[in-house]
PDB file of C-alpha atoms in Angstrom:
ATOM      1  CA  UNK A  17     -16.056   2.042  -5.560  1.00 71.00           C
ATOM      2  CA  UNK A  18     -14.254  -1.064  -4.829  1.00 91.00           C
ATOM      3  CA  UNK A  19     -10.893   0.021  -4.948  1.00 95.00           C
ATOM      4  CA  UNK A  20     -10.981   2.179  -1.919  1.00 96.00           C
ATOM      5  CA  UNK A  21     -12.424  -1.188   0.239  1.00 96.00           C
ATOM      6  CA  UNK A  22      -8.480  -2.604  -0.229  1.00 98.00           C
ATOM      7  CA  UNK A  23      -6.657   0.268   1.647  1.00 98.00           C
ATOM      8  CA  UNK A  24      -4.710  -1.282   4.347  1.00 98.00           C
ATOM      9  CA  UNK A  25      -4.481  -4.598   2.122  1.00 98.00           C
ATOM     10  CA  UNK A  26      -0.837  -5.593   0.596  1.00 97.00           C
ATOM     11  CA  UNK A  27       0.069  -5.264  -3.098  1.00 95.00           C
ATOM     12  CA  UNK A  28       0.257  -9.236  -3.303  1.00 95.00           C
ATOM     13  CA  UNK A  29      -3.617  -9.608  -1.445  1.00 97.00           C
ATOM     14  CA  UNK A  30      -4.795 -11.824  -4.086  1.00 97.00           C
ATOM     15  CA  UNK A  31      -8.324 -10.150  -4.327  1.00 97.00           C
ATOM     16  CA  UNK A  32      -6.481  -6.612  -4.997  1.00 96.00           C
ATOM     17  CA  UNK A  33      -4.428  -7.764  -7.174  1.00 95.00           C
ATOM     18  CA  UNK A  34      -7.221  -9.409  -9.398  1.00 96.00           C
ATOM     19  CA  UNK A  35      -9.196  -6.132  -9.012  1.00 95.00           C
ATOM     20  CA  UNK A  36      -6.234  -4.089 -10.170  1.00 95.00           C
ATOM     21  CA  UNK A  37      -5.254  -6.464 -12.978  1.00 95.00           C
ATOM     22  CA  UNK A  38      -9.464  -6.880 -14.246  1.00 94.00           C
ATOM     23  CA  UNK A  39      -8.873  -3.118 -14.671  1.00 90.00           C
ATOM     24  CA  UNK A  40      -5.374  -2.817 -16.684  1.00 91.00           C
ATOM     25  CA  UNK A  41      -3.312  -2.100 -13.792  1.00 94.00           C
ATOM     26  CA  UNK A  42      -0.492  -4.305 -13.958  1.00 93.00           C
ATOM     27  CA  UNK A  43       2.469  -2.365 -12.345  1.00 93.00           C
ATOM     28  CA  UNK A  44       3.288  -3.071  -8.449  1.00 93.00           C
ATOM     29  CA  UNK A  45       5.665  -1.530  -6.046  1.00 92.00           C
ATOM     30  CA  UNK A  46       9.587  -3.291  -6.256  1.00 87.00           C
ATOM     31  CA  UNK A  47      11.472  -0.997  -4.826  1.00 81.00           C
ATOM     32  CA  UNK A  48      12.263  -0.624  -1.114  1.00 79.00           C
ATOM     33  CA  UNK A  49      10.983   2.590  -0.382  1.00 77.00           C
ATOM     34  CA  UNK A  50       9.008   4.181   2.113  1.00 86.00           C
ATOM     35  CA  UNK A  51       6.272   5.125  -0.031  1.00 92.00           C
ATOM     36  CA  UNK A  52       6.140   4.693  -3.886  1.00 93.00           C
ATOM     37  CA  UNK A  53       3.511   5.717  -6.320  1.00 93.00           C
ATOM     38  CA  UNK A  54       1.582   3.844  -8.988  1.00 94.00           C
ATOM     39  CA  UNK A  55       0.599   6.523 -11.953  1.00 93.00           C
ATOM     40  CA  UNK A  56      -1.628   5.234 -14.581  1.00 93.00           C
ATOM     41  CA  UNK A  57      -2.373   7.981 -16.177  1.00 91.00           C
ATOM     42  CA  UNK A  58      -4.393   6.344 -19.360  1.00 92.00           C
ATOM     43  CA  UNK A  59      -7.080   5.888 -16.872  1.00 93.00           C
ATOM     44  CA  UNK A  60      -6.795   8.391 -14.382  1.00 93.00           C
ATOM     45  CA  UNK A  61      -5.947   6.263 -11.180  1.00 95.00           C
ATOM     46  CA  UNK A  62      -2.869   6.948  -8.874  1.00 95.00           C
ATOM     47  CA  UNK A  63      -2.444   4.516  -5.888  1.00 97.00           C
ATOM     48  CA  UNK A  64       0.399   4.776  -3.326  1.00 97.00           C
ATOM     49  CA  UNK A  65       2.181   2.123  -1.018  1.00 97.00           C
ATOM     50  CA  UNK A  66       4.068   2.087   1.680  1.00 96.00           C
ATOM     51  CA  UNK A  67       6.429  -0.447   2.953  1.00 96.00           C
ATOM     52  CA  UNK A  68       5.152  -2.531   5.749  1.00 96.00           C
ATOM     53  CA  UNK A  69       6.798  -1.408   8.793  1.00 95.00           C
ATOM     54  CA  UNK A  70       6.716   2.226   7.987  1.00 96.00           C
ATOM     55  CA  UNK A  71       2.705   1.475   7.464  1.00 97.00           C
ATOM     56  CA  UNK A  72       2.610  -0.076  10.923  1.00 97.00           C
ATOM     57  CA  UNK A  73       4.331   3.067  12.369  1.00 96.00           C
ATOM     58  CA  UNK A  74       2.501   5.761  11.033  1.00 96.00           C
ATOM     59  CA  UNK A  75      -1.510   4.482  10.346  1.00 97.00           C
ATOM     60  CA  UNK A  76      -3.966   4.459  12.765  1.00 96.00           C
ATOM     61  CA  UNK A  77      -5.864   1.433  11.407  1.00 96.00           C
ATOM     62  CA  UNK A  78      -4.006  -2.025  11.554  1.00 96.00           C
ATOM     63  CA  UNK A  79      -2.814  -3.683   8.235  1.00 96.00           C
ATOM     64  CA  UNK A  80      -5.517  -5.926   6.598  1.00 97.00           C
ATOM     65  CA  UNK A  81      -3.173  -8.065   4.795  1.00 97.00           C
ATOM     66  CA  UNK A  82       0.585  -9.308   5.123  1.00 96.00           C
ATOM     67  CA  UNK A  83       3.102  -8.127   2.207  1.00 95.00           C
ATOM     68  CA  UNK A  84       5.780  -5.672   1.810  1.00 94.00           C
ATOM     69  CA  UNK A  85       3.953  -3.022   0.214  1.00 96.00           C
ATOM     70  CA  UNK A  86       0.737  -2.004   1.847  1.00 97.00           C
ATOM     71  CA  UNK A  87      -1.989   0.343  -0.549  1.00 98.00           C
ATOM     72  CA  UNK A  88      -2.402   3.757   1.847  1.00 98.00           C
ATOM     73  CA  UNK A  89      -4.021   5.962  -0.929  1.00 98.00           C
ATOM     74  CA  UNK A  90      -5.688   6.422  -4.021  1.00 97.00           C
ATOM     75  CA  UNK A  91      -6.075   9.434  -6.171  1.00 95.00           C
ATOM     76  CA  UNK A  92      -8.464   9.601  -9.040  1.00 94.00           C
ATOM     77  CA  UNK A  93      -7.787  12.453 -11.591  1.00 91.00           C
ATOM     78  CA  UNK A  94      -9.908  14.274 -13.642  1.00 88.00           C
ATOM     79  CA  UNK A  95      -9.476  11.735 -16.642  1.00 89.00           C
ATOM     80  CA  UNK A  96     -10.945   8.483 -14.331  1.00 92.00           C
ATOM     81  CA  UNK A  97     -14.123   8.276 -16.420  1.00 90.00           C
ATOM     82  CA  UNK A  98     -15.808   5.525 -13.967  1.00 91.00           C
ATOM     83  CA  UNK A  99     -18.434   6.496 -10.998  1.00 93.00           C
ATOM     84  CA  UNK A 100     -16.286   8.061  -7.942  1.00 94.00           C
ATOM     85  CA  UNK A 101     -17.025   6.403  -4.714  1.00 95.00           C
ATOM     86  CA  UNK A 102     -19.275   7.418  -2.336  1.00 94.00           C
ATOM     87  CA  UNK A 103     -21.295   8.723  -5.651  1.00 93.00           C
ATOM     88  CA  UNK A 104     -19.881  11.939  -5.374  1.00 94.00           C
ATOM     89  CA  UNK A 105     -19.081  13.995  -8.629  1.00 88.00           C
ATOM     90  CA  UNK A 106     -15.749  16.087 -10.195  1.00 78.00           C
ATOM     91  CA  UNK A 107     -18.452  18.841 -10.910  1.00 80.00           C
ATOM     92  CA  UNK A 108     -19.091  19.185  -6.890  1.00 86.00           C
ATOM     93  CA  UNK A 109     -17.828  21.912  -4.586  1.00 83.00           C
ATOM     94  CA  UNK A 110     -16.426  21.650  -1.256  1.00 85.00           C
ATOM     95  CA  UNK A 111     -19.820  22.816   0.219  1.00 87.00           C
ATOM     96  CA  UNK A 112     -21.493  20.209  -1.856  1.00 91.00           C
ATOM     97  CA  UNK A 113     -19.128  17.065  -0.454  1.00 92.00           C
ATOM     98  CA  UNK A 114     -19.700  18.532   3.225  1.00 93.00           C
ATOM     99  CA  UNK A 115     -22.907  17.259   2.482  1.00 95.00           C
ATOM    100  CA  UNK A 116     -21.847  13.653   1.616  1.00 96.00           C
ATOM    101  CA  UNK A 117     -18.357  13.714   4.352  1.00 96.00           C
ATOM    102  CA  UNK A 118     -19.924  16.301   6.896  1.00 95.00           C
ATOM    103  CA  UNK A 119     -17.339  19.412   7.706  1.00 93.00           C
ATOM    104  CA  UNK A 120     -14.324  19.547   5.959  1.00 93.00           C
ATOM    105  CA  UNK A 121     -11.313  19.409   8.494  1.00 92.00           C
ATOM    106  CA  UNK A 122      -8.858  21.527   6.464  1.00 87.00           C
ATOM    107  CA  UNK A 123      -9.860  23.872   3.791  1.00 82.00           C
ATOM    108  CA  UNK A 124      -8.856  26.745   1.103  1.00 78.00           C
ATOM    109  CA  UNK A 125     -10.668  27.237  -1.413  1.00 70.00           C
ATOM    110  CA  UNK A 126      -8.760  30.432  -2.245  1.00 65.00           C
ATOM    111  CA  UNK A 127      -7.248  30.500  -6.358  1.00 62.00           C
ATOM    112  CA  UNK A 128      -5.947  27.960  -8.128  1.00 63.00           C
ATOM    113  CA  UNK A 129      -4.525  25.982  -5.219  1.00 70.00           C
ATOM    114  CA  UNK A 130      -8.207  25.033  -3.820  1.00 79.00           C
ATOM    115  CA  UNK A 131      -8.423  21.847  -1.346  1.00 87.00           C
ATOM    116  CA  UNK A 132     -10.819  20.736   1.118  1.00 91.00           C
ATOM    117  CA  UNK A 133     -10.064  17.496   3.512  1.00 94.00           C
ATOM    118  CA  UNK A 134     -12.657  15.718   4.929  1.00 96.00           C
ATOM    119  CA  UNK A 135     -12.573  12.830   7.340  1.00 96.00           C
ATOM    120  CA  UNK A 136     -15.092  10.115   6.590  1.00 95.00           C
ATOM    121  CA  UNK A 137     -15.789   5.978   8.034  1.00 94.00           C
ATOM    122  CA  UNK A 138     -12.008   6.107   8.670  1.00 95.00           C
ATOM    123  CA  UNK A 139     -10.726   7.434   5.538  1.00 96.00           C
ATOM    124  CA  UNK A 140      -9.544  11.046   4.723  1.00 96.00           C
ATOM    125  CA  UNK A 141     -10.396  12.136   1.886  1.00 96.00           C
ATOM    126  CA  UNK A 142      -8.880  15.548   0.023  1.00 93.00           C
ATOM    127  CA  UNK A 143     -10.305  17.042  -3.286  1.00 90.00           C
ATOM    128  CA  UNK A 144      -8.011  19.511  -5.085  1.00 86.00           C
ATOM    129  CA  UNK A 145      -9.367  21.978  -7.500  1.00 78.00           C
ATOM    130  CA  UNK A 146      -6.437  23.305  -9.277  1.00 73.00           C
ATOM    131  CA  UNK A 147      -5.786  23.635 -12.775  1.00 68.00           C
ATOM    132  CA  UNK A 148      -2.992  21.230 -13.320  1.00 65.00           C
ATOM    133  CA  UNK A 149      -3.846  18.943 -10.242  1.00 68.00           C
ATOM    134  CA  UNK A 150      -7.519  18.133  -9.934  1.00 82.00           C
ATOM    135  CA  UNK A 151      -7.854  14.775  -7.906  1.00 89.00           C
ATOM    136  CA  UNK A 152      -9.663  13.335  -5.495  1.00 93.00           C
ATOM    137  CA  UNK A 153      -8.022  11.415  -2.971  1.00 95.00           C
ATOM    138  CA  UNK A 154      -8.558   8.594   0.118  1.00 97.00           C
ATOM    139  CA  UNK A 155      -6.335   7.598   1.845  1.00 97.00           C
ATOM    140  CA  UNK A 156      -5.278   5.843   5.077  1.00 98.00           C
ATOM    141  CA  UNK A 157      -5.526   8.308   8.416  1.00 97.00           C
ATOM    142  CA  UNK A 158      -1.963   8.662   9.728  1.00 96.00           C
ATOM    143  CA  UNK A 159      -0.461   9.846  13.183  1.00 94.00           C
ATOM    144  CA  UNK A 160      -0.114  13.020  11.952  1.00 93.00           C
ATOM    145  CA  UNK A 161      -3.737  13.899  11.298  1.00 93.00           C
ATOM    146  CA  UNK A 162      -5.005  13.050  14.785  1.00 91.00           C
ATOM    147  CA  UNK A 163      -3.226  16.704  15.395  1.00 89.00           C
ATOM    148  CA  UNK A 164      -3.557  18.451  11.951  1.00 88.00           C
ATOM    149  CA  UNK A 165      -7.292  17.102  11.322  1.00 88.00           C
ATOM    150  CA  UNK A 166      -8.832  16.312  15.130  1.00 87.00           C
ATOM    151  CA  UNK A 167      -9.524  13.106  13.695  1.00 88.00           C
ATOM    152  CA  UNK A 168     -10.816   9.584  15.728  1.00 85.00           C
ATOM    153  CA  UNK A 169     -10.422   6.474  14.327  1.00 88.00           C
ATOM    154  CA  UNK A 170     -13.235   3.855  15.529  1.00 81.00           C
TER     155      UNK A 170
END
C-alpha cells in the first residue's frame, strides 16, 4: 500500500497530497497542535500528524519532506475495504502476522482489549482486536520505543 511509503513526508508533499486527494481525502491538519488526527471514517482510514519540530524531537527516522505537519501514522479500520499493505489480512491472528513482521514486540491477546506490536523495515506496526476498535496501524518509530519495544532503526 502506497500510503504507508509517505510517513515522514509533510501534509503539503505534493505527491501525498495527490495520493490523498485521488482517494477522497481532502481534510489536512490547520491547527497548531502537537499531533492531530485525520478520521475518515466513510472509508476506514485514520492518519495522524505531528507538527514539525515535535516530529524532529521524538522520531527516530529524519523528516522526508519540509511542512508544518508531518504524517507519523496511519490506522486502517475494519471498514477500509482496499488490500492492507504488506498483503496481510483483518481475518489474521497475531501468530499469523509474526509470520509476515517476525516476533511481535508487545503483546496481549487476552479479551476484548487484544493487541500485538510488531516492528518491521522501520515501521511499527500494532493490530488491535477489540470489538469497538479493530485497526491496524503503522506508524513512525519514536524515542520511546527504543525502550518499550528494543527496537533499531537502520
Amino acid at each position: 500500500m502506497k500510503l504507508i511509503s509517505f510517513l515522514g513526508h509533510s501534509s503539503i508533499h505534493p505527491e501525498l497530497d495527490d495520493f490523498l486527494l485521488s482517494g477522497g481525502i481532502k481534510k489536512r491538519p490547520k491547527k497548531i497542535e502537537g499531533y492531530q488526527s485525520i478520521k475518515e471514517t466513510s472509508i476506514g482510514i485514520e492518519l495522524g500528524f505531528k507538527l514539525s519540530e515535535i516530529f524532529d524531537e521524538e522520531s527516530l527516522i529524519n523528516k522526508k519532506s519540509e511542512g508544518n505537519f508531518i504524517l507519523s501514522r496511519v490506522g486502517f479500520k475494519k471498514n477500509f475495504s482496499s488490500p492492507l499493505p504488506y498483503e496481510i489480512s483483518r481475518s489474521m491472528t497475531p501468530k499469523d502476522l509474526e509470520a509476515v513482521f517476525g516476533k511481535a514486540r508487545g503483546l496481549d491477546d487476552r479479551g476484548d482489549h487484544a493487541y500485538a506490536t510488531y516492528f518491521y523495515h522501520n515501521i511499527v506496526i500494532t493490530g488491535y482486536w477489540e470489538e469497538n476498535n479493530d485497526t491496524i496501524s503503522f506508524r513512525v518509530p519514536e524515542q520511546n520505543d527504543i525502550e518499550l519495544y528494543e527496537i533499531k532503526v537502520s
